[in-house]
Tab-separated table of C-alpha atoms in Angstrom:
chain	number	residue	atom	x	y	z
A	1	MET	CA	100.866	-94.618	36.031
A	2	LYS	CA	97.945	-93.687	38.251
A	3	ASP	CA	97.953	-97.238	39.703
A	4	ASP	CA	101.602	-96.852	40.704
A	5	TYR	CA	100.828	-93.564	42.397
A	6	ILE	CA	97.943	-95.127	44.352
A	7	LYS	CA	100.004	-98.200	45.304
A	8	LYS	CA	102.859	-96.003	46.524
A	9	HIS	CA	100.561	-93.900	48.719
A	10	LEU	CA	98.726	-96.963	50.017
A	11	LYS	CA	102.053	-98.473	51.034
A	12	ILE	CA	102.985	-95.263	52.881
A	13	GLU	CA	99.604	-95.198	54.622
A	14	PHE	CA	99.910	-98.852	55.698
A	15	GLU	CA	103.379	-98.171	57.133
A	16	GLU	CA	101.986	-95.247	59.105
A	17	LEU	CA	99.110	-97.406	60.357
A	18	GLU	CA	101.599	-100.065	61.508
A	19	LYS	CA	103.570	-97.434	63.445
A	20	ILE	CA	100.378	-96.171	65.094
A	21	GLU	CA	99.363	-99.742	65.951
A	22	LYS	CA	102.739	-100.389	67.614
A	23	CYS	CA	102.389	-97.212	69.677
A	24	LEU	CA	98.855	-98.170	70.693
A	25	ASN	CA	100.022	-101.643	71.739
A	26	LYS	CA	102.772	-100.133	73.896
A	27	LEU	CA	100.261	-97.801	75.535
A	28	LYS	CA	97.865	-100.696	76.114
A	29	GLU	CA	100.635	-102.721	77.788
A	30	LYS	CA	101.498	-99.873	80.142
A	31	ILE	CA	98.027	-98.535	80.916
A	32	VAL	CA	95.601	-101.433	80.574
A	33	ASP	CA	97.714	-104.567	81.046
A	34	LYS	CA	100.077	-102.820	83.486
A	35	THR	CA	103.120	-104.769	82.361
A	36	PRO	CA	105.983	-104.142	84.825
A	37	SER	CA	108.892	-102.118	83.578
A	38	HIS	CA	112.445	-103.404	83.622
A	39	PHE	CA	114.457	-103.128	86.820
A	40	SER	CA	115.828	-99.637	87.402
A	41	MET	CA	116.633	-97.175	90.160
A	42	ARG	CA	112.957	-96.260	90.111
A	43	VAL	CA	112.207	-99.663	91.693
A	44	VAL	CA	114.645	-98.808	94.503
A	45	PHE	CA	113.158	-95.357	95.092
A	46	ASN	CA	109.583	-96.666	95.050
A	47	ALA	CA	110.573	-99.419	97.478
A	48	PHE	CA	112.257	-96.887	99.761
A	49	PHE	CA	109.322	-94.507	99.913
A	50	GLY	CA	106.729	-97.283	100.242
A	51	SER	CA	108.762	-98.864	103.013
A	52	LEU	CA	109.226	-95.522	104.736
A	53	LEU	CA	105.505	-94.759	104.586
A	54	PHE	CA	104.462	-98.085	106.088
A	55	GLY	CA	107.342	-98.102	108.581
A	56	LEU	CA	106.528	-94.605	109.848
A	57	THR	CA	102.984	-95.581	110.707
A	58	PHE	CA	104.242	-98.614	112.615
A	59	ILE	CA	107.321	-97.214	114.391
A	60	LEU	CA	105.378	-94.626	116.355
A	61	LYS	CA	103.009	-97.116	117.962
A	62	GLY	CA	103.244	-97.222	121.748
A	63	GLY	CA	103.607	-100.966	122.253
A	64	LEU	CA	106.497	-101.466	119.843
A	65	ILE	CA	109.299	-101.710	122.381
A	66	THR	CA	107.329	-103.775	124.899
A	67	THR	CA	106.235	-106.233	122.233
A	68	ALA	CA	109.652	-106.447	120.575
A	69	LEU	CA	111.395	-107.184	123.885
A	70	LYS	CA	109.050	-110.114	124.481
A	71	LEU	CA	109.770	-111.751	121.127
A	72	ASN	CA	111.543	-115.091	121.374
A	73	ASN	CA	113.602	-116.720	118.618
A	74	ILE	CA	110.584	-118.497	117.111
A	75	HIS	CA	108.750	-115.174	116.751
A	76	ILE	CA	111.791	-113.558	115.143
A	77	PHE	CA	112.164	-116.485	112.754
A	78	LEU	CA	108.469	-116.331	111.825
A	79	ILE	CA	108.601	-112.567	111.252
A	80	ILE	CA	111.598	-112.956	108.928
A	81	ILE	CA	110.007	-115.871	107.036
A	82	SER	CA	106.707	-113.969	106.771
A	83	SER	CA	108.500	-110.879	105.478
A	84	VAL	CA	110.290	-112.959	102.839
A	85	ALA	CA	106.989	-114.613	101.820
A	86	ILE	CA	105.222	-111.231	101.636
A	87	ILE	CA	107.946	-109.729	99.454
A	88	LEU	CA	108.027	-112.757	97.136
A	89	GLY	CA	104.236	-112.757	96.914
A	90	GLU	CA	104.124	-109.075	96.050
A	91	ILE	CA	106.827	-109.461	93.416
A	92	TYR	CA	105.124	-112.421	91.796
A	93	PHE	CA	101.464	-111.427	92.006
A	94	LEU	CA	101.850	-107.673	91.525
A	95	GLY	CA	104.656	-107.885	88.993
A	96	TYR	CA	105.716	-111.088	87.315
A	97	SER	CA	102.222	-112.487	86.796
A	98	ARG	CA	101.458	-109.495	84.532
A	99	ILE	CA	104.279	-110.258	82.107
A	100	LYS	CA	102.980	-111.664	78.833
A	101	ASP	CA	106.131	-113.118	77.288
A	102	LYS	CA	107.648	-115.021	80.180
A	103	ARG	CA	110.328	-116.534	77.896
A	104	GLU	CA	111.726	-113.054	77.314
A	105	ARG	CA	111.806	-112.162	81.028
A	106	ARG	CA	112.827	-115.161	83.119
A	107	PRO	CA	111.364	-115.438	86.648
A	108	GLY	CA	114.721	-115.986	88.336
A	109	GLN	CA	116.256	-112.772	87.134
A	110	PHE	CA	113.053	-110.756	87.542
A	111	ILE	CA	112.274	-111.998	91.053
A	112	ILE	CA	115.794	-112.253	92.518
A	113	LYS	CA	116.801	-108.664	91.686
A	114	ARG	CA	113.600	-107.265	93.103
A	115	PHE	CA	113.605	-109.548	96.149
A	116	PHE	CA	117.085	-108.559	97.314
A	117	THR	CA	116.368	-104.909	96.597
A	118	LEU	CA	113.091	-104.869	98.544
A	119	PHE	CA	114.499	-106.956	101.407
A	120	ILE	CA	117.606	-104.796	101.838
A	121	VAL	CA	115.564	-101.599	101.561
A	122	SER	CA	113.131	-102.919	104.208
A	123	ILE	CA	115.919	-103.699	106.664
A	124	GLY	CA	117.676	-100.417	105.911
A	125	VAL	CA	114.535	-98.352	106.436
A	126	ALA	CA	113.746	-100.240	109.659
A	127	PHE	CA	117.240	-99.457	111.031
A	128	PHE	CA	116.917	-95.857	109.864
A	129	LEU	CA	113.580	-95.396	111.629
A	130	VAL	CA	114.740	-97.046	114.846
A	131	TYR	CA	117.806	-94.808	115.015
A	132	ILE	CA	116.290	-91.546	113.740
A	133	PHE	CA	113.506	-91.660	116.333
A	134	GLY	CA	115.929	-92.656	119.096
A	135	ILE	CA	114.171	-95.919	119.863
A	136	ASN	CA	117.584	-97.574	120.139
A	137	THR	CA	118.328	-95.410	123.211
A	138	GLN	CA	115.317	-96.821	125.052
A	139	VAL	CA	116.812	-100.322	125.304
A	140	ASP	CA	120.024	-101.555	126.905
A	141	LYS	CA	121.368	-104.197	124.524
A	142	PHE	CA	122.017	-104.288	120.802
A	143	ASP	CA	120.088	-107.578	120.657
A	144	ASP	CA	116.997	-105.654	121.719
A	145	VAL	CA	117.601	-103.090	118.971
A	146	ILE	CA	117.753	-105.964	116.470
A	147	ARG	CA	114.435	-107.296	117.804
A	148	ILE	CA	112.844	-103.886	117.271
A	149	VAL	CA	114.348	-103.625	113.776
A	150	ILE	CA	113.067	-107.092	112.839
A	151	MET	CA	109.617	-106.260	114.139
A	152	THR	CA	109.632	-103.006	112.167
A	153	MET	CA	111.008	-104.724	109.076
A	154	MET	CA	107.777	-106.610	108.371
A	155	PRO	CA	105.565	-103.559	107.718
A	156	CYS	CA	108.474	-101.998	105.843
A	157	ALA	CA	108.592	-105.120	103.643
A	158	VAL	CA	104.878	-104.819	102.934
A	159	GLY	CA	105.302	-101.161	102.000
A	160	SER	CA	108.351	-101.721	99.827
A	161	GLY	CA	106.519	-104.048	97.486
A	162	PHE	CA	103.118	-102.453	97.838
A	163	SER	CA	104.311	-99.275	96.175
A	164	ASN	CA	104.660	-101.276	92.944
A	165	LEU	CA	100.911	-101.868	92.961
A	166	PHE	CA	100.285	-98.140	92.561
A	167	LYS	CA	103.204	-97.504	90.226
A	168	GLU	CA	102.479	-100.316	87.812
């Protein structure tokens, strides 16, 4: 009878220990291993504010318009390709590389959702900054506005993904 009582309480204690161990493992993943969370609106907001922060420091520089107007098509192409590479690098190295069970979270789905989000946010913030500060009124053609937006997009792209480094 006493053995049954002890066995019953030992079983209860082991179940409690298993629950505590699961909680500790979850905390370890989030705090120590910094496993990225699933895609949510938080990713969009972090990308927006990171992009805004980096874009603001760049948009107010004096040589922005002069430099942007002198960009030729090769420069524009290289800025876009560099921005794409920066975003993909940030997503992979700051996010996907930290995932333990890569079979559970496939790279295509993880990277594609974040890439399009960060890229669109970067372009959107660049347009927003160019128009809110009236930089678009300082040039004659819309093509020149696009050059300024593309030039501003690169630091915005860095900021959009960089915010994940601090969040995760």
